[in-house]
Short mmCIF file of C-alpha atoms in Angstrom, two decimals:
data_model
loop_
_atom_site.label_atom_id
_atom_site.label_comp_id
_atom_site.label_asym_id
_atom_site.label_seq_id
_atom_site.Cartn_x
_atom_site.Cartn_y
_atom_site.Cartn_z
CA MET A 72 91.80 70.00 208.40
CA ASN A 73 94.62 71.77 210.43
CA LYS A 74 97.15 70.28 207.98
CA PHE A 75 95.08 71.23 205.02
CA LEU A 76 94.91 74.90 206.33
CA ALA A 77 98.56 74.89 207.03
CA LEU A 78 99.29 73.67 203.51
CA CYS A 79 96.88 76.34 202.03
CA CYS A 80 98.72 79.01 204.12
CA ALA A 81 102.10 77.78 203.09
CA PHE A 82 101.10 77.78 199.42
CA LEU A 83 99.65 81.29 199.60
CA PHE A 84 102.88 82.52 201.34
CA CYS A 85 105.11 81.12 198.77
CA PHE A 86 102.77 82.32 195.94
CA LEU A 87 102.89 85.84 197.38
CA ALA A 88 106.58 85.65 198.28
CA SER A 89 107.43 84.69 194.74
CA ALA A 90 105.56 87.50 193.26
CA GLN A 91 106.96 90.21 195.79
CA LEU A 92 109.42 92.62 194.45
CA ASP A 93 112.92 92.23 195.99
CA THR A 94 114.19 95.95 195.83
CA ALA A 95 117.58 95.14 197.03
CA PHE A 96 118.14 92.42 194.37
CA LEU A 97 116.82 94.93 191.73
CA MET A 98 119.22 97.64 192.76
CA HIS A 99 122.08 95.04 192.62
CA LEU A 100 121.05 94.10 189.12
CA GLU A 101 120.83 97.76 187.99
CA LYS A 102 124.22 98.52 189.73
CA LEU A 103 125.99 95.77 187.91
CA ARG A 104 124.12 96.27 184.61
CA LEU A 105 123.03 92.60 184.31
CA LYS A 106 120.73 93.39 181.45
CA ASP A 107 119.58 89.77 180.73
CA ASP A 108 119.03 88.92 184.35
CA HIS A 109 117.33 92.18 184.99
CA PHE A 110 114.92 91.51 182.11
CA HIS A 111 114.25 87.84 183.30
CA TYR A 112 113.46 89.04 186.76
CA LEU A 113 111.08 91.64 185.62
CA LYS A 114 109.26 89.00 183.43
CA GLN A 115 108.65 86.97 186.62
CA LEU A 116 106.64 89.78 188.20
CA PRO A 117 103.00 90.21 187.66
CA GLN A 118 102.75 92.10 184.20
CA ALA A 119 99.45 93.75 184.85
CA ASP A 120 100.81 95.71 187.78
CA LEU A 121 101.32 99.35 187.04
CA SER A 122 104.34 99.41 189.39
CA VAL A 123 105.96 96.82 187.34
CA GLN A 124 105.41 98.83 184.30
CA LYS A 125 107.23 101.74 185.93
CA LEU A 126 110.11 99.26 186.53
CA TYR A 127 110.15 98.51 182.78
CA PHE A 128 110.52 102.24 182.19
CA THR A 129 113.52 102.17 184.44
CA TYR A 130 114.92 99.34 182.73
CA HIS A 131 114.76 100.82 179.40
CA ILE A 132 116.15 104.10 180.65
CA LEU A 133 119.15 102.24 181.98
CA TYR A 134 119.89 100.36 178.91
CA GLU A 135 119.08 103.22 176.70
CA GLN A 136 116.35 101.62 174.66
CA ASP A 137 114.57 104.66 173.43
CA THR A 138 112.23 103.07 171.01
CA ALA A 139 111.10 100.65 173.74
CA LEU A 140 110.42 103.73 176.08
CA ILE A 141 108.36 105.55 173.44
CA ARG A 142 106.20 102.25 172.76
CA LEU A 143 105.76 101.57 176.48
CA SER A 144 104.54 105.21 177.07
CA LYS A 145 102.02 104.71 174.33
CA ALA A 146 100.93 101.48 175.65
CA TYR A 147 100.84 102.52 179.35
CA PRO A 148 100.23 106.21 179.55
CA GLU A 149 98.63 105.76 183.12
CA ALA A 150 102.09 104.89 184.44
CA LEU A 151 103.22 108.39 183.55
CA ASP A 152 100.91 109.93 185.95
CA ASP A 153 103.71 109.67 188.47
CA PRO A 154 105.39 113.12 188.18
CA LYS A 155 108.75 111.66 189.31
CA LEU A 156 108.70 109.11 186.60
CA LEU A 157 107.77 111.68 183.99
CA TYR A 158 110.54 114.07 185.30
CA ARG A 159 113.05 111.26 184.90
CA LEU A 160 112.03 110.39 181.48
CA SER A 161 111.89 113.95 180.21
CA LEU A 162 115.50 114.51 181.68
CA TYR A 163 116.46 111.41 179.77
CA PHE A 164 115.14 112.60 176.43
CA LEU A 165 115.77 116.21 176.51
CA PRO A 166 119.41 115.95 175.34
CA GLN A 167 118.78 113.29 172.64
CA THR A 168 119.48 114.69 169.08
CA ASP A 169 118.52 111.75 166.81
CA GLY A 170 114.74 112.52 166.66
CA ASP A 171 113.54 110.27 169.73
CA ARG A 172 113.20 113.54 171.90
CA GLU A 173 110.67 114.83 169.35
CA LYS A 174 108.82 111.59 169.34
CA TRP A 175 108.78 111.36 173.15
CA PHE A 176 107.43 115.01 173.71
CA ALA A 177 104.83 114.42 170.98
CA CYS A 178 103.74 111.25 172.38
CA VAL A 179 103.30 112.53 175.90
CA ASP A 180 101.79 115.87 174.81
CA SER A 181 98.43 115.26 176.05
CA LEU A 182 99.57 114.33 179.57
CA LYS A 183 99.05 116.58 182.76
CA TRP A 184 102.59 118.02 183.47
CA SER A 185 103.43 119.16 187.03
CA GLY A 186 106.39 120.26 189.00
CA LYS A 187 109.86 119.98 187.54
CA ALA A 188 108.52 117.80 184.60
CA ALA A 189 106.39 120.75 183.51
CA LEU A 190 109.46 122.92 183.71
CA LEU A 191 111.41 120.66 181.39
CA ASN A 192 108.41 120.53 178.91
CA HIS A 193 108.27 124.31 179.14
CA TYR A 194 112.00 124.44 178.16
CA TYR A 195 111.44 122.12 175.32
CA GLN A 196 108.43 124.04 173.92
CA SER A 197 110.16 127.31 174.27
CA ALA A 198 113.20 125.85 172.16
CA ASN A 199 110.76 124.79 169.36
CA ILE A 200 107.87 127.30 169.22
CA LYS A 201 108.86 130.76 168.03
CA GLY A 202 107.97 133.55 170.41
CA LEU A 203 107.27 131.36 173.44
CA PRO A 204 109.07 132.97 176.31
CA PHE A 205 111.39 131.04 178.65
CA PRO A 206 110.18 129.84 182.14
CA GLU A 207 110.23 132.60 184.84
CA HIS A 208 113.23 132.77 187.06
CA MET A 209 115.56 130.92 184.52
CA PRO A 210 118.97 130.11 186.06
CA ASP A 211 121.67 132.46 184.77
CA GLU A 212 123.70 129.58 183.50
CA LEU A 213 121.06 128.80 181.06
CA LEU A 214 119.85 132.33 180.22
CA ALA A 215 122.92 133.30 178.16
CA ARG A 216 122.57 130.07 176.02
CA GLY A 217 118.91 130.67 175.68
CA GLU A 218 119.29 134.34 174.56
CA GLN A 219 121.98 133.17 172.02
CA MET A 220 119.59 130.51 170.72
CA LYS A 221 116.76 133.15 170.11
CA LYS A 222 119.04 135.46 168.40
CA VAL A 223 120.09 132.66 165.87
CA PHE A 224 116.53 131.80 165.40
CA LYS A 225 115.74 135.34 164.20
CA LYS A 226 117.99 134.96 161.16
CA LYS A 227 116.58 133.93 157.90
CA ALA A 228 117.93 131.28 155.46
CA TRP A 229 117.05 133.20 152.34
CA LEU A 230 118.94 136.20 153.58
CA ALA A 231 122.02 134.02 154.03
CA ALA A 232 121.59 132.66 150.41
CA MET A 233 121.20 136.09 149.18
CA PHE A 234 124.41 137.34 150.84
CA SER A 235 126.22 134.49 149.60
CA ALA A 236 125.02 135.18 146.02
CA ILE A 237 126.52 138.78 146.34
CA VAL A 238 129.77 137.95 148.08
CA PRO A 239 130.65 134.04 148.31
CA GLY A 240 131.05 133.22 151.90
CA SER A 241 129.10 136.17 153.40
CA GLY A 242 126.13 134.00 153.94
CA ARG A 243 128.00 131.64 156.19
CA TRP A 244 129.42 134.69 158.08
CA TYR A 245 125.91 135.74 158.58
CA ALA A 246 124.88 132.29 160.01
CA GLY A 247 127.80 132.42 162.42
CA ARG A 248 130.41 130.35 160.87
CA ARG A 249 133.32 132.79 160.42
CA ARG A 250 136.20 130.54 159.58
CA LEU A 251 134.06 128.59 157.11
CA ALA A 252 133.05 131.87 155.42
CA LEU A 253 136.59 132.61 154.90
CA GLY A 254 137.36 129.37 153.48
CA SER A 255 134.30 129.42 151.21
CA PHE A 256 135.35 133.02 150.11
CA PHE A 257 138.83 131.88 149.30
CA ILE A 258 138.00 128.95 147.23
CA ASN A 259 135.50 130.67 145.15
CA GLY A 260 137.92 133.54 144.75
CA LEU A 261 140.44 131.03 143.55
CA ASN A 262 137.91 129.40 141.21
CA VAL A 263 137.08 132.84 139.65
CA TRP A 264 140.84 133.78 139.23
CA ARG A 265 141.65 130.44 137.65
CA SER A 266 138.70 130.70 135.25
CA VAL A 267 139.53 134.22 134.18
CA GLU A 268 143.19 133.41 133.75
CA SER A 269 142.31 130.31 131.57
CA ALA A 270 139.75 132.07 129.58
CA ASP A 271 142.38 134.90 129.01
CA HIS A 272 145.26 132.67 128.00
CA LEU A 273 143.56 129.77 126.45
CA GLY A 274 140.24 131.12 125.30
CA VAL A 275 136.89 130.59 126.35
CA ARG A 276 136.16 127.61 124.00
CA ASN A 277 139.26 125.63 125.37
CA PRO A 278 138.26 122.42 127.27
CA LEU A 279 140.31 123.40 130.11
CA SER A 280 138.43 126.72 130.45
CA LEU A 281 135.23 124.97 130.21
CA VAL A 282 136.19 122.61 133.08
CA ASN A 283 137.25 125.62 135.04
CA PHE A 284 134.02 127.56 134.52
CA SER A 285 131.88 124.40 135.35
CA MET A 286 133.85 124.04 138.52
CA LEU A 287 133.37 127.71 139.35
CA ALA A 288 129.58 127.33 138.67
CA VAL A 289 129.39 124.19 140.88
CA PHE A 290 131.16 125.86 143.74
CA TYR A 291 129.38 129.11 143.45
CA VAL A 292 125.94 127.43 143.49
CA SER A 293 126.87 125.09 146.32
CA ASN A 294 128.13 128.08 148.26
CA ILE A 295 124.58 129.67 147.79
CA THR A 296 122.54 126.68 148.74
CA GLY A 297 125.20 125.63 151.37
CA SER A 298 124.64 129.07 153.26
CA ALA A 299 121.00 128.51 153.59
CA ARG A 300 121.37 124.97 154.75
CA GLU A 301 124.28 125.96 157.09
CA LEU A 302 121.94 128.48 158.82
CA LYS A 303 119.42 125.85 159.42
CA LEU A 304 122.10 123.60 160.79
CA VAL A 305 123.29 126.27 163.03
CA GLN A 306 119.86 126.77 164.50
CA SER A 307 119.32 123.21 165.17
CA GLU A 308 122.81 122.98 166.75
CA HIS A 309 122.05 125.95 169.16
CA ARG A 310 118.81 124.23 169.99
CA ASN A 311 120.42 120.95 170.72
CA GLN A 312 123.16 122.69 172.81
CA PHE A 313 120.55 124.57 174.79
CA LEU A 314 118.44 121.48 175.63
CA TYR A 315 121.68 119.61 176.45
CA GLU A 316 122.72 122.25 178.94
CA VAL A 317 119.22 122.44 180.55
CA ALA A 318 119.27 118.60 181.07
CA THR A 319 122.79 118.87 182.49
CA PHE A 320 121.85 121.61 184.82
CA TYR A 321 118.67 119.87 186.17
CA ARG A 322 120.62 116.54 186.41
CA LEU A 323 123.23 118.22 188.53
CA TYR A 324 121.17 120.43 190.70
CA TYR A 325 117.93 118.45 190.91
CA PRO A 326 118.95 114.75 190.57
CA MET A 327 116.34 112.19 189.82
CA GLU A 328 114.51 110.82 192.66
CA GLN A 329 114.15 107.12 192.77
CA MET B 87 182.34 86.83 190.32
CA TYR B 88 181.65 85.04 187.15
CA LYS B 89 178.61 83.25 188.81
CA LEU B 90 177.21 86.69 189.82
CA PHE B 91 177.86 87.92 186.19
CA PHE B 92 176.01 85.00 184.59
CA LEU B 93 173.16 85.38 187.21
CA ILE B 94 172.61 89.04 186.04
CA LEU B 95 172.74 88.00 182.37
CA ILE B 96 170.10 85.31 182.94
CA MET B 97 167.77 87.63 185.06
CA LEU B 98 168.05 90.47 182.71
CA PRO B 99 165.61 89.33 180.00
CA PHE B 100 163.04 88.58 182.70
CA LYS B 101 163.43 92.18 184.06
CA MET B 102 163.24 93.62 180.58
CA GLN B 103 160.06 91.68 179.91
CA ALA B 104 158.44 92.86 183.16
CA GLN B 105 159.46 96.45 182.11
CA ASP B 106 157.81 96.04 178.74
CA GLN B 107 154.66 94.88 180.31
CA ILE B 108 154.54 97.85 182.72
CA GLN B 109 155.44 100.12 179.84
CA ASP B 110 152.49 98.60 177.68
CA GLN B 111 150.06 99.17 180.63
CA LEU B 112 151.20 102.68 181.05
CA LEU B 113 150.84 103.39 177.43
CA LYS B 114 147.39 101.77 177.37
CA ARG B 115 146.24 103.79 180.22
CA THR B 116 147.64 107.10 179.09
CA PHE B 117 146.23 106.80 175.51
CA LYS B 118 142.94 105.05 176.37
CA ASN B 119 140.93 107.70 174.89
CA TYR B 120 142.89 107.91 171.73
CA HIS B 121 142.39 104.29 170.52
CA GLU B 122 142.75 103.66 166.73
CA SER B 123 139.36 102.86 165.15
CA ALA B 124 139.09 100.03 162.60
CA PRO B 125 140.39 101.06 159.03
CA ARG B 126 137.73 102.61 156.96
CA GLN B 127 136.17 100.52 154.24
CA ARG B 128 135.83 102.52 151.06
CA ARG B 129 133.28 100.62 148.85
CA LEU B 130 132.32 101.23 145.41
CA MET B 131 129.32 103.57 144.68
CA GLN B 132 126.16 101.53 144.63
CA MET B 133 123.84 101.76 141.59
CA LYS B 134 121.33 99.13 143.07
CA ASP B 135 118.46 101.64 143.71
CA ALA B 136 119.55 103.98 140.83
CA PRO B 137 117.11 104.51 137.97
CA LEU B 138 117.58 102.58 134.81
CA LEU B 139 119.00 105.57 132.90
CA VAL B 140 121.72 105.87 135.40
CA LYS B 141 122.47 102.08 135.45
CA MET B 142 122.83 102.08 131.69
CA ASN B 143 124.98 105.26 131.65
CA PRO B 144 128.67 104.33 131.33
CA LEU B 145 129.55 107.79 132.75
CA ALA B 146 128.16 106.81 136.07
CA TYR B 147 130.54 103.79 136.32
CA LEU B 148 133.33 105.96 135.17
CA GLY B 149 132.65 108.52 137.91
CA ALA B 150 132.21 105.78 140.48
CA GLY B 151 135.38 104.17 139.43
CA LEU B 152 137.32 107.40 139.54
CA MET B 153 135.88 108.00 143.20
CA PHE B 154 137.02 104.49 144.10
CA VAL B 155 140.51 105.05 142.75
CA TYR B 156 140.78 108.36 144.46
CA GLN B 157 139.62 107.05 147.94
CA ASN B 158 141.66 103.90 147.93
CA VAL B 159 144.75 104.81 146.01
CA ILE B 160 145.34 108.60 145.84
CA SER B 161 143.95 109.48 149.27
CA GLU B 162 145.87 106.71 151.02
CA GLN B 163 149.23 107.96 149.59
CA TYR B 164 148.97 111.32 151.36
CA ALA B 165 147.13 110.16 154.43
CA ALA B 166 144.29 112.59 154.08
CA VAL B 167 142.33 113.25 157.26
CA CYS B 168 139.17 115.03 157.11
CA ASN B 169 137.65 117.37 159.81
CA TYR B 170 134.28 115.88 159.24
CA GLU B 171 133.11 112.58 160.86
CA THR B 172 132.07 111.40 157.19
CA SER B 173 134.98 112.47 154.99
CA CYS B 174 134.26 114.80 152.11
CA SER B 175 134.70 112.09 149.41
CA GLU B 176 132.56 109.57 151.32
CA PHE B 177 129.87 112.19 152.09
CA ALA B 178 129.73 113.16 148.32
CA LYS B 179 129.31 109.64 147.39
CA ILE B 180 126.70 108.91 149.92
CA SER B 181 124.86 112.25 148.91
CA ILE B 182 124.84 111.19 145.34
CA GLU B 183 123.42 107.66 146.15
CA HIS B 184 120.85 109.20 148.39
CA TYR B 185 119.75 112.38 146.70
CA GLY B 186 120.82 112.10 143.09
CA LEU B 187 123.53 113.61 141.01
CA ILE B 188 122.96 117.21 141.22
CA LYS B 189 122.15 117.62 144.83
CA GLY B 190 124.68 115.10 145.77
CA ILE B 191 127.48 117.27 143.88
CA LEU B 192 126.21 120.42 145.46
CA LEU B 193 126.33 118.91 148.99
CA GLY B 194 129.72 117.51 148.45
CA ALA B 195 131.09 120.72 146.95
CA SER B 196 129.64 122.65 149.83
CA GLN B 197 131.33 120.35 152.41
CA LEU B 198 134.62 120.55 150.42
CA GLN B 199 134.81 124.41 150.78
CA THR B 200 134.12 124.26 154.46
CA CYS B 201 136.69 121.53 155.18
CA LEU B 202 139.46 123.74 156.94
CA PRO B 203 141.72 122.73 159.82
CA GLN B 204 140.05 125.06 162.21
CA ALA B 205 136.49 124.38 161.13
CA HIS B 206 135.56 122.61 164.34
CA LEU B 207 136.08 125.84 166.33
CA ASP B 208 132.95 127.35 164.51
CA HIS B 209 130.96 124.47 165.94
CA LEU B 210 129.39 124.11 169.41
CA GLU B 211 130.21 121.20 171.65
CA ILE B 212 127.13 119.18 170.70
CA GLY B 213 128.11 119.35 166.96
CA LEU B 214 131.42 117.56 167.64
CA THR B 215 132.09 113.96 168.19
CA GLU B 216 134.28 112.66 171.02
CA GLN B 217 137.29 112.69 168.74
CA GLY B 218 136.71 116.35 167.77
CA LYS B 219 135.30 115.65 164.31
CA ILE B 220 132.37 117.62 163.12
CA ARG B 221 129.10 115.64 162.81
CA ASN B 222 127.44 115.49 159.39
CA LEU B 223 124.74 112.94 159.15
CA ILE B 224 123.25 112.50 155.80
CA HIS B 225 119.55 112.79 156.89
CA TRP B 226 120.23 116.39 158.15
CA TYR B 227 120.25 117.52 154.64
CA GLU B 228 116.85 116.31 153.55
#
């Protein structure tokens, strides 16, 4: 009987020991970026455990698997009740520019934000929603960039197109691209001069004149449409730069807690 | 005296080889961030997903051929380097494949008139790649 009890205890001990998390080993795997070993180790842990799901979040952040992170957050939203994890994930997604940031903040929209994670969410929303003020006591380092972003957002694409229709390149100047505006103005001016000269000397019906006129038309129309599009790109660029600076600031001054 | 001379003569190539290795390592370390990327592959414009009218139109193939000749023959001769991540000709080609002829030509012409040596100064840090080229992803223009 005693032997049987001892065997049961040994079995239970071994069973529990094999399912226990070896934090030091995990940190070793993270430090050396042993992706396959890291994944196999996580697979051995009990999958239904919420703390293990949080480790999967850390794994995907480390190896930059954004799609997996978003999928995991949809499957295990309860793991994101941890404000530290939510802060870490928001800090990770804030500077992304390839669309995953929008997916992330859309997918965690219904969560209860608190602490610094709520602050990051506020920054994200203020960069995307027109008229939403910035958080109170915004750091000076971020205020200048934020104000510049708001100023650019006030500009209208149709105005840029209209300016470019009147004076080629002025729409880009309005958008904030001064050098590109000069280039656009110069090229369109050159096309006009060339077309006028060829029409003057060769006649309007000459094939070369027709080629020149068609080139003038293409560049003129592309200048108008390009100015409107350029303004939207400028706005997007300012938004991305602002959010990148927010993420860098908070990563520097409020590093992620383990 | 002659023995010393021959000894120096024999040891000299080894010393030079060692110096070459040191020099190579120094060069690699100094220019680590300026590695040359793989040569660009300029492929012919694809008509796979184009409508039947475009596939049957010989002018489409003429245009694709002219673009191919420009990219692979003319452009290589004067080592054209574009400020944009996707060069102007490649961008025009991809735009025409993606968005059709009219929008593609307008996008290409728009980029062409903004391709200046100092164009990257008008962009913020986030809009540039690590090599200082201006980012221009095709899906931004939808």
